[in-house]
């Protein structure tokens, strides 16, 4: 990612943010036909995502490691209608590391644009945070295909996220 000054000013305000974004996901899906109308699915997965940005001495690293499994039972009573009941379970291991200028209490006169000063010192601060957690999400969906080009999928999903550092969350979609 590169930021370029297009104002035509004499100063060179263009700079490059060495940015890297990556996402990897691997999963296996097993299907078992219990009967003509009942299908059991088991899908374990592993995922890793990476986001990195830096500008001179300032940098942000955000890594996420995720393990999980999705299990679902699908009932197909009619050719154009089915119901699915399932659960997603995940282990999350996000890690955030930032190296940023230290904030000071000193208030300098002027604004950022006229370079009259800033609220940051020349010292750098490193912040590291790991938010190990678990997620459990049961769901129920109905799939109805009234015509060939239209598929309606209403559903209900409850998500519970537990973080070892606190801040647990529950939501219902």
mmCIF file with all atom_site columns, C-alpha atoms in Angstrom:
data_model
loop_
_atom_site.group_PDB
_atom_site.id
_atom_site.type_symbol
_atom_site.label_atom_id
_atom_site.label_alt_id
_atom_site.label_comp_id
_atom_site.label_asym_id
_atom_site.label_entity_id
_atom_site.label_seq_id
_atom_site.pdbx_PDB_ins_code
_atom_site.Cartn_x
_atom_site.Cartn_y
_atom_site.Cartn_z
_atom_site.occupancy
_atom_site.B_iso_or_equiv
_atom_site.pdbx_formal_charge
_atom_site.auth_seq_id
_atom_site.auth_comp_id
_atom_site.auth_asym_id
_atom_site.auth_atom_id
_atom_site.pdbx_PDB_model_num
ATOM 1   C CA . UNK A 1 1   ? 0.000   0.000   0.000  1.00 0.00 ? 1   UNK A CA 1
ATOM 2   C CA . UNK A 1 2   ? 1.447   3.372   -0.977 1.00 0.00 ? 2   UNK A CA 1
ATOM 3   C CA . UNK A 1 3   ? 0.150   6.788   0.067  1.00 0.00 ? 3   UNK A CA 1
ATOM 4   C CA . UNK A 1 4   ? 0.844   9.489   -2.527 1.00 0.00 ? 4   UNK A CA 1
ATOM 5   C CA . UNK A 1 5   ? 0.529   13.258  -2.145 1.00 0.00 ? 5   UNK A CA 1
ATOM 6   C CA . UNK A 1 6   ? -1.520  14.497  -5.118 1.00 0.00 ? 6   UNK A CA 1
ATOM 7   C CA . UNK A 1 7   ? -1.928  18.104  -3.930 1.00 0.00 ? 7   UNK A CA 1
ATOM 8   C CA . UNK A 1 8   ? 1.024   19.294  -6.004 1.00 0.00 ? 8   UNK A CA 1
ATOM 9   C CA . UNK A 1 9   ? 2.830   20.794  -2.997 1.00 0.00 ? 9   UNK A CA 1
ATOM 10  C CA . UNK A 1 10  ? 6.601   21.189  -2.994 1.00 0.00 ? 10  UNK A CA 1
ATOM 11  C CA . UNK A 1 11  ? 7.079   18.849  -0.018 1.00 0.00 ? 11  UNK A CA 1
ATOM 12  C CA . UNK A 1 12  ? 7.280   15.117  -0.554 1.00 0.00 ? 12  UNK A CA 1
ATOM 13  C CA . UNK A 1 13  ? 4.470   13.640  1.542  1.00 0.00 ? 13  UNK A CA 1
ATOM 14  C CA . UNK A 1 14  ? 4.314   10.286  -0.246 1.00 0.00 ? 14  UNK A CA 1
ATOM 15  C CA . UNK A 1 15  ? 5.270   7.157   1.658  1.00 0.00 ? 15  UNK A CA 1
ATOM 16  C CA . UNK A 1 16  ? 4.950   3.394   1.427  1.00 0.00 ? 16  UNK A CA 1
ATOM 17  C CA . UNK A 1 17  ? 3.275   1.160   3.991  1.00 0.00 ? 17  UNK A CA 1
ATOM 18  C CA . UNK A 1 18  ? 4.911   -2.234  3.747  1.00 0.00 ? 18  UNK A CA 1
ATOM 19  C CA . UNK A 1 19  ? 1.672   -4.181  3.885  1.00 0.00 ? 19  UNK A CA 1
ATOM 20  C CA . UNK A 1 20  ? 1.084   -7.929  3.826  1.00 0.00 ? 20  UNK A CA 1
ATOM 21  C CA . UNK A 1 21  ? -2.309  -9.588  4.046  1.00 0.00 ? 21  UNK A CA 1
ATOM 22  C CA . UNK A 1 22  ? -2.749  -13.349 3.840  1.00 0.00 ? 22  UNK A CA 1
ATOM 23  C CA . UNK A 1 23  ? -5.472  -15.848 4.656  1.00 0.00 ? 23  UNK A CA 1
ATOM 24  C CA . UNK A 1 24  ? -5.243  -19.629 4.597  1.00 0.00 ? 24  UNK A CA 1
ATOM 25  C CA . UNK A 1 25  ? -8.064  -22.067 5.327  1.00 0.00 ? 25  UNK A CA 1
ATOM 26  C CA . UNK A 1 26  ? -7.977  -25.839 5.102  1.00 0.00 ? 26  UNK A CA 1
ATOM 27  C CA . UNK A 1 27  ? -10.941 -28.066 5.765  1.00 0.00 ? 27  UNK A CA 1
ATOM 28  C CA . UNK A 1 28  ? -12.174 -31.601 5.207  1.00 0.00 ? 28  UNK A CA 1
ATOM 29  C CA . UNK A 1 29  ? -15.845 -32.427 4.771  1.00 0.00 ? 29  UNK A CA 1
ATOM 30  C CA . UNK A 1 30  ? -17.355 -35.830 5.474  1.00 0.00 ? 30  UNK A CA 1
ATOM 31  C CA . UNK A 1 31  ? -20.915 -36.591 4.365  1.00 0.00 ? 31  UNK A CA 1
ATOM 32  C CA . UNK A 1 32  ? -22.872 -39.581 5.565  1.00 0.00 ? 32  UNK A CA 1
ATOM 33  C CA . UNK A 1 33  ? -26.277 -40.352 4.070  1.00 0.00 ? 33  UNK A CA 1
ATOM 34  C CA . UNK A 1 34  ? -28.192 -41.837 6.976  1.00 0.00 ? 34  UNK A CA 1
ATOM 35  C CA . UNK A 1 35  ? -31.215 -42.243 4.676  1.00 0.00 ? 35  UNK A CA 1
ATOM 36  C CA . UNK A 1 36  ? -32.627 -40.654 1.500  1.00 0.00 ? 36  UNK A CA 1
ATOM 37  C CA . UNK A 1 37  ? -33.928 -37.759 3.607  1.00 0.00 ? 37  UNK A CA 1
ATOM 38  C CA . UNK A 1 38  ? -31.250 -37.444 6.306  1.00 0.00 ? 38  UNK A CA 1
ATOM 39  C CA . UNK A 1 39  ? -27.610 -36.350 5.801  1.00 0.00 ? 39  UNK A CA 1
ATOM 40  C CA . UNK A 1 40  ? -24.952 -35.986 8.502  1.00 0.00 ? 40  UNK A CA 1
ATOM 41  C CA . UNK A 1 41  ? -21.978 -33.656 7.841  1.00 0.00 ? 41  UNK A CA 1
ATOM 42  C CA . UNK A 1 42  ? -18.757 -33.256 9.807  1.00 0.00 ? 42  UNK A CA 1
ATOM 43  C CA . UNK A 1 43  ? -16.296 -30.553 8.746  1.00 0.00 ? 43  UNK A CA 1
ATOM 44  C CA . UNK A 1 44  ? -13.114 -29.903 10.779 1.00 0.00 ? 44  UNK A CA 1
ATOM 45  C CA . UNK A 1 45  ? -11.006 -26.912 9.734  1.00 0.00 ? 45  UNK A CA 1
ATOM 46  C CA . UNK A 1 46  ? -7.813  -24.971 10.370 1.00 0.00 ? 46  UNK A CA 1
ATOM 47  C CA . UNK A 1 47  ? -7.372  -21.302 9.445  1.00 0.00 ? 47  UNK A CA 1
ATOM 48  C CA . UNK A 1 48  ? -4.606  -18.739 9.701  1.00 0.00 ? 48  UNK A CA 1
ATOM 49  C CA . UNK A 1 49  ? -4.745  -15.077 8.761  1.00 0.00 ? 49  UNK A CA 1
ATOM 50  C CA . UNK A 1 50  ? -2.037  -12.446 8.796  1.00 0.00 ? 50  UNK A CA 1
ATOM 51  C CA . UNK A 1 51  ? -2.127  -8.678  8.527  1.00 0.00 ? 51  UNK A CA 1
ATOM 52  C CA . UNK A 1 52  ? 1.076   -6.622  8.731  1.00 0.00 ? 52  UNK A CA 1
ATOM 53  C CA . UNK A 1 53  ? 1.664   -2.945  8.091  1.00 0.00 ? 53  UNK A CA 1
ATOM 54  C CA . UNK A 1 54  ? 4.727   -0.839  8.856  1.00 0.00 ? 54  UNK A CA 1
ATOM 55  C CA . UNK A 1 55  ? 5.997   2.684   8.329  1.00 0.00 ? 55  UNK A CA 1
ATOM 56  C CA . UNK A 1 56  ? 9.587   3.307   9.375  1.00 0.00 ? 56  UNK A CA 1
ATOM 57  C CA . UNK A 1 57  ? 9.727   2.243   13.070 1.00 0.00 ? 57  UNK A CA 1
ATOM 58  C CA . UNK A 1 58  ? 5.939   1.954   13.476 1.00 0.00 ? 58  UNK A CA 1
ATOM 59  C CA . UNK A 1 59  ? 4.364   -1.454  12.786 1.00 0.00 ? 59  UNK A CA 1
ATOM 60  C CA . UNK A 1 60  ? 1.232   -3.476  13.399 1.00 0.00 ? 60  UNK A CA 1
ATOM 61  C CA . UNK A 1 61  ? 1.147   -7.293  13.297 1.00 0.00 ? 61  UNK A CA 1
ATOM 62  C CA . UNK A 1 62  ? -2.155  -9.116  13.627 1.00 0.00 ? 62  UNK A CA 1
ATOM 63  C CA . UNK A 1 63  ? -2.119  -12.922 13.441 1.00 0.00 ? 63  UNK A CA 1
ATOM 64  C CA . UNK A 1 64  ? -5.097  -15.220 13.940 1.00 0.00 ? 64  UNK A CA 1
ATOM 65  C CA . UNK A 1 65  ? -4.906  -18.976 14.374 1.00 0.00 ? 65  UNK A CA 1
ATOM 66  C CA . UNK A 1 66  ? -8.223  -20.821 14.391 1.00 0.00 ? 66  UNK A CA 1
ATOM 67  C CA . UNK A 1 67  ? -9.202  -24.489 14.804 1.00 0.00 ? 67  UNK A CA 1
ATOM 68  C CA . UNK A 1 68  ? -12.751 -25.705 14.630 1.00 0.00 ? 68  UNK A CA 1
ATOM 69  C CA . UNK A 1 69  ? -15.421 -28.126 13.557 1.00 0.00 ? 69  UNK A CA 1
ATOM 70  C CA . UNK A 1 70  ? -18.874 -27.801 12.038 1.00 0.00 ? 70  UNK A CA 1
ATOM 71  C CA . UNK A 1 71  ? -21.367 -30.598 12.470 1.00 0.00 ? 71  UNK A CA 1
ATOM 72  C CA . UNK A 1 72  ? -24.758 -30.606 10.794 1.00 0.00 ? 72  UNK A CA 1
ATOM 73  C CA . UNK A 1 73  ? -27.781 -32.840 10.329 1.00 0.00 ? 73  UNK A CA 1
ATOM 74  C CA . UNK A 1 74  ? -29.875 -32.022 7.257  1.00 0.00 ? 74  UNK A CA 1
ATOM 75  C CA . UNK A 1 75  ? -33.426 -33.302 6.824  1.00 0.00 ? 75  UNK A CA 1
ATOM 76  C CA . UNK A 1 76  ? -34.935 -33.193 3.315  1.00 0.00 ? 76  UNK A CA 1
ATOM 77  C CA . UNK A 1 77  ? -38.684 -33.902 3.622  1.00 0.00 ? 77  UNK A CA 1
ATOM 78  C CA . UNK A 1 78  ? -39.518 -32.354 0.205  1.00 0.00 ? 78  UNK A CA 1
ATOM 79  C CA . UNK A 1 79  ? -37.600 -31.907 -3.036 1.00 0.00 ? 79  UNK A CA 1
ATOM 80  C CA . UNK A 1 80  ? -37.578 -28.082 -2.740 1.00 0.00 ? 80  UNK A CA 1
ATOM 81  C CA . UNK A 1 81  ? -37.419 -27.758 1.058  1.00 0.00 ? 81  UNK A CA 1
ATOM 82  C CA . UNK A 1 82  ? -34.977 -28.862 3.767  1.00 0.00 ? 82  UNK A CA 1
ATOM 83  C CA . UNK A 1 83  ? -34.102 -28.146 7.385  1.00 0.00 ? 83  UNK A CA 1
ATOM 84  C CA . UNK A 1 84  ? -30.590 -28.150 8.855  1.00 0.00 ? 84  UNK A CA 1
ATOM 85  C CA . UNK A 1 85  ? -29.588 -28.241 12.507 1.00 0.00 ? 85  UNK A CA 1
ATOM 86  C CA . UNK A 1 86  ? -25.933 -27.790 13.344 1.00 0.00 ? 86  UNK A CA 1
ATOM 87  C CA . UNK A 1 87  ? -23.224 -26.397 15.551 1.00 0.00 ? 87  UNK A CA 1
ATOM 88  C CA . UNK A 1 88  ? -19.949 -24.554 14.918 1.00 0.00 ? 88  UNK A CA 1
ATOM 89  C CA . UNK A 1 89  ? -17.225 -24.880 17.567 1.00 0.00 ? 89  UNK A CA 1
ATOM 90  C CA . UNK A 1 90  ? -13.961 -22.906 17.293 1.00 0.00 ? 90  UNK A CA 1
ATOM 91  C CA . UNK A 1 91  ? -10.765 -22.247 19.207 1.00 0.00 ? 91  UNK A CA 1
ATOM 92  C CA . UNK A 1 92  ? -9.356  -18.786 18.477 1.00 0.00 ? 92  UNK A CA 1
ATOM 93  C CA . UNK A 1 93  ? -5.816  -17.608 19.145 1.00 0.00 ? 93  UNK A CA 1
ATOM 94  C CA . UNK A 1 94  ? -5.478  -14.023 17.856 1.00 0.00 ? 94  UNK A CA 1
ATOM 95  C CA . UNK A 1 95  ? -2.246  -12.172 18.592 1.00 0.00 ? 95  UNK A CA 1
ATOM 96  C CA . UNK A 1 96  ? -1.794  -8.445  18.079 1.00 0.00 ? 96  UNK A CA 1
ATOM 97  C CA . UNK A 1 97  ? 1.595   -6.754  18.321 1.00 0.00 ? 97  UNK A CA 1
ATOM 98  C CA . UNK A 1 98  ? 2.050   -3.030  17.725 1.00 0.00 ? 98  UNK A CA 1
ATOM 99  C CA . UNK A 1 99  ? 5.111   -0.824  17.926 1.00 0.00 ? 99  UNK A CA 1
ATOM 100 C CA . UNK A 1 100 ? 3.974   2.794   18.077 1.00 0.00 ? 100 UNK A CA 1
ATOM 101 C CA . UNK A 1 101 ? 5.250   6.150   19.374 1.00 0.00 ? 101 UNK A CA 1
ATOM 102 C CA . UNK A 1 102 ? 4.609   6.723   23.078 1.00 0.00 ? 102 UNK A CA 1
ATOM 103 C CA . UNK A 1 103 ? 1.820   9.169   23.874 1.00 0.00 ? 103 UNK A CA 1
ATOM 104 C CA . UNK A 1 104 ? 2.663   12.136  26.131 1.00 0.00 ? 104 UNK A CA 1
ATOM 105 C CA . UNK A 1 105 ? 0.542   14.531  28.146 1.00 0.00 ? 105 UNK A CA 1
ATOM 106 C CA . UNK A 1 106 ? 2.264   17.540  26.603 1.00 0.00 ? 106 UNK A CA 1
ATOM 107 C CA . UNK A 1 107 ? -0.031  19.679  24.477 1.00 0.00 ? 107 UNK A CA 1
ATOM 108 C CA . UNK A 1 108 ? 1.875   21.607  21.849 1.00 0.00 ? 108 UNK A CA 1
ATOM 109 C CA . UNK A 1 109 ? 0.462   24.728  20.211 1.00 0.00 ? 109 UNK A CA 1
ATOM 110 C CA . UNK A 1 110 ? -0.520  24.551  16.568 1.00 0.00 ? 110 UNK A CA 1
ATOM 111 C CA . UNK A 1 111 ? -2.142  21.848  14.499 1.00 0.00 ? 111 UNK A CA 1
ATOM 112 C CA . UNK A 1 112 ? -0.896  18.644  12.935 1.00 0.00 ? 112 UNK A CA 1
ATOM 113 C CA . UNK A 1 113 ? -0.822  20.218  9.466  1.00 0.00 ? 113 UNK A CA 1
ATOM 114 C CA . UNK A 1 114 ? 1.461   23.148  10.369 1.00 0.00 ? 114 UNK A CA 1
ATOM 115 C CA . UNK A 1 115 ? 3.793   20.777  12.283 1.00 0.00 ? 115 UNK A CA 1
ATOM 116 C CA . UNK A 1 116 ? 3.502   22.894  15.429 1.00 0.00 ? 116 UNK A CA 1
ATOM 117 C CA . UNK A 1 117 ? 4.073   19.771  17.500 1.00 0.00 ? 117 UNK A CA 1
ATOM 118 C CA . UNK A 1 118 ? 2.370   16.543  18.417 1.00 0.00 ? 118 UNK A CA 1
ATOM 119 C CA . UNK A 1 119 ? 1.335   14.550  21.464 1.00 0.00 ? 119 UNK A CA 1
ATOM 120 C CA . UNK A 1 120 ? 3.881   11.784  20.740 1.00 0.00 ? 120 UNK A CA 1
ATOM 121 C CA . UNK A 1 121 ? 7.417   11.381  22.061 1.00 0.00 ? 121 UNK A CA 1
ATOM 122 C CA . UNK A 1 122 ? 10.423  10.007  20.212 1.00 0.00 ? 122 UNK A CA 1
ATOM 123 C CA . UNK A 1 123 ? 10.267  6.826   22.311 1.00 0.00 ? 123 UNK A CA 1
ATOM 124 C CA . UNK A 1 124 ? 8.555   3.728   20.914 1.00 0.00 ? 124 UNK A CA 1
ATOM 125 C CA . UNK A 1 125 ? 6.083   1.572   22.877 1.00 0.00 ? 125 UNK A CA 1
ATOM 126 C CA . UNK A 1 126 ? 5.443   -2.091  22.101 1.00 0.00 ? 126 UNK A CA 1
ATOM 127 C CA . UNK A 1 127 ? 1.987   -3.484  22.851 1.00 0.00 ? 127 UNK A CA 1
ATOM 128 C CA . UNK A 1 128 ? 1.341   -7.243  22.721 1.00 0.00 ? 128 UNK A CA 1
ATOM 129 C CA . UNK A 1 129 ? -2.099  -8.754  23.275 1.00 0.00 ? 129 UNK A CA 1
ATOM 130 C CA . UNK A 1 130 ? -3.270  -12.360 22.975 1.00 0.00 ? 130 UNK A CA 1
ATOM 131 C CA . UNK A 1 131 ? -6.985  -13.136 23.210 1.00 0.00 ? 131 UNK A CA 1
ATOM 132 C CA . UNK A 1 132 ? -7.294  -16.922 23.425 1.00 0.00 ? 132 UNK A CA 1
ATOM 133 C CA . UNK A 1 133 ? -10.918 -17.910 23.268 1.00 0.00 ? 133 UNK A CA 1
ATOM 134 C CA . UNK A 1 134 ? -13.586 -20.350 22.285 1.00 0.00 ? 134 UNK A CA 1
ATOM 135 C CA . UNK A 1 135 ? -16.751 -19.977 20.283 1.00 0.00 ? 135 UNK A CA 1
ATOM 136 C CA . UNK A 1 136 ? -19.853 -22.148 20.206 1.00 0.00 ? 136 UNK A CA 1
ATOM 137 C CA . UNK A 1 137 ? -22.685 -21.439 17.775 1.00 0.00 ? 137 UNK A CA 1
ATOM 138 C CA . UNK A 1 138 ? -25.715 -23.699 17.328 1.00 0.00 ? 138 UNK A CA 1
ATOM 139 C CA . UNK A 1 139 ? -27.927 -22.888 14.333 1.00 0.00 ? 139 UNK A CA 1
ATOM 140 C CA . UNK A 1 140 ? -31.096 -23.888 12.523 1.00 0.00 ? 140 UNK A CA 1
ATOM 141 C CA . UNK A 1 141 ? -31.789 -23.073 8.866  1.00 0.00 ? 141 UNK A CA 1
ATOM 142 C CA . UNK A 1 142 ? -34.583 -23.816 6.449  1.00 0.00 ? 142 UNK A CA 1
ATOM 143 C CA . UNK A 1 143 ? -33.929 -23.815 2.720  1.00 0.00 ? 143 UNK A CA 1
ATOM 144 C CA . UNK A 1 144 ? -36.853 -23.348 0.343  1.00 0.00 ? 144 UNK A CA 1
ATOM 145 C CA . UNK A 1 145 ? -36.572 -23.139 -3.446 1.00 0.00 ? 145 UNK A CA 1
ATOM 146 C CA . UNK A 1 146 ? -40.010 -21.985 -4.687 1.00 0.00 ? 146 UNK A CA 1
ATOM 147 C CA . UNK A 1 147 ? -38.725 -21.586 -8.282 1.00 0.00 ? 147 UNK A CA 1
ATOM 148 C CA . UNK A 1 148 ? -35.478 -22.592 -9.993 1.00 0.00 ? 148 UNK A CA 1
ATOM 149 C CA . UNK A 1 149 ? -33.847 -19.140 -9.822 1.00 0.00 ? 149 UNK A CA 1
ATOM 150 C CA . UNK A 1 150 ? -34.901 -18.277 -6.253 1.00 0.00 ? 150 UNK A CA 1
ATOM 151 C CA . UNK A 1 151 ? -33.693 -19.812 -3.006 1.00 0.00 ? 151 UNK A CA 1
ATOM 152 C CA . UNK A 1 152 ? -34.845 -18.517 0.416  1.00 0.00 ? 152 UNK A CA 1
ATOM 153 C CA . UNK A 1 153 ? -32.787 -19.437 3.500  1.00 0.00 ? 153 UNK A CA 1
ATOM 154 C CA . UNK A 1 154 ? -34.141 -18.101 6.803  1.00 0.00 ? 154 UNK A CA 1
ATOM 155 C CA . UNK A 1 155 ? -32.392 -19.221 9.945  1.00 0.00 ? 155 UNK A CA 1
ATOM 156 C CA . UNK A 1 156 ? -31.573 -18.702 13.581 1.00 0.00 ? 156 UNK A CA 1
ATOM 157 C CA . UNK A 1 157 ? -28.054 -18.711 15.032 1.00 0.00 ? 157 UNK A CA 1
ATOM 158 C CA . UNK A 1 158 ? -26.802 -18.167 18.580 1.00 0.00 ? 158 UNK A CA 1
ATOM 159 C CA . UNK A 1 159 ? -23.132 -17.263 19.069 1.00 0.00 ? 159 UNK A CA 1
ATOM 160 C CA . UNK A 1 160 ? -21.326 -17.465 22.382 1.00 0.00 ? 160 UNK A CA 1
ATOM 161 C CA . UNK A 1 161 ? -17.712 -16.285 22.464 1.00 0.00 ? 161 UNK A CA 1
ATOM 162 C CA . UNK A 1 162 ? -15.569 -16.879 25.542 1.00 0.00 ? 162 UNK A CA 1
ATOM 163 C CA . UNK A 1 163 ? -12.234 -15.071 25.889 1.00 0.00 ? 163 UNK A CA 1
ATOM 164 C CA . UNK A 1 164 ? -9.801  -16.049 28.650 1.00 0.00 ? 164 UNK A CA 1
ATOM 165 C CA . UNK A 1 165 ? -9.011  -12.382 29.203 1.00 0.00 ? 165 UNK A CA 1
ATOM 166 C CA . UNK A 1 166 ? -12.709 -11.533 29.722 1.00 0.00 ? 166 UNK A CA 1
ATOM 167 C CA . UNK A 1 167 ? -15.173 -9.700  27.518 1.00 0.00 ? 167 UNK A CA 1
ATOM 168 C CA . UNK A 1 168 ? -17.371 -12.716 26.768 1.00 0.00 ? 168 UNK A CA 1
ATOM 169 C CA . UNK A 1 169 ? -20.063 -12.094 24.159 1.00 0.00 ? 169 UNK A CA 1
ATOM 170 C CA . UNK A 1 170 ? -23.401 -13.603 23.222 1.00 0.00 ? 170 UNK A CA 1
ATOM 171 C CA . UNK A 1 171 ? -25.487 -12.719 20.204 1.00 0.00 ? 171 UNK A CA 1
ATOM 172 C CA . UNK A 1 172 ? -28.534 -14.079 18.449 1.00 0.00 ? 172 UNK A CA 1
ATOM 173 C CA . UNK A 1 173 ? -28.967 -13.664 14.672 1.00 0.00 ? 173 UNK A CA 1
#
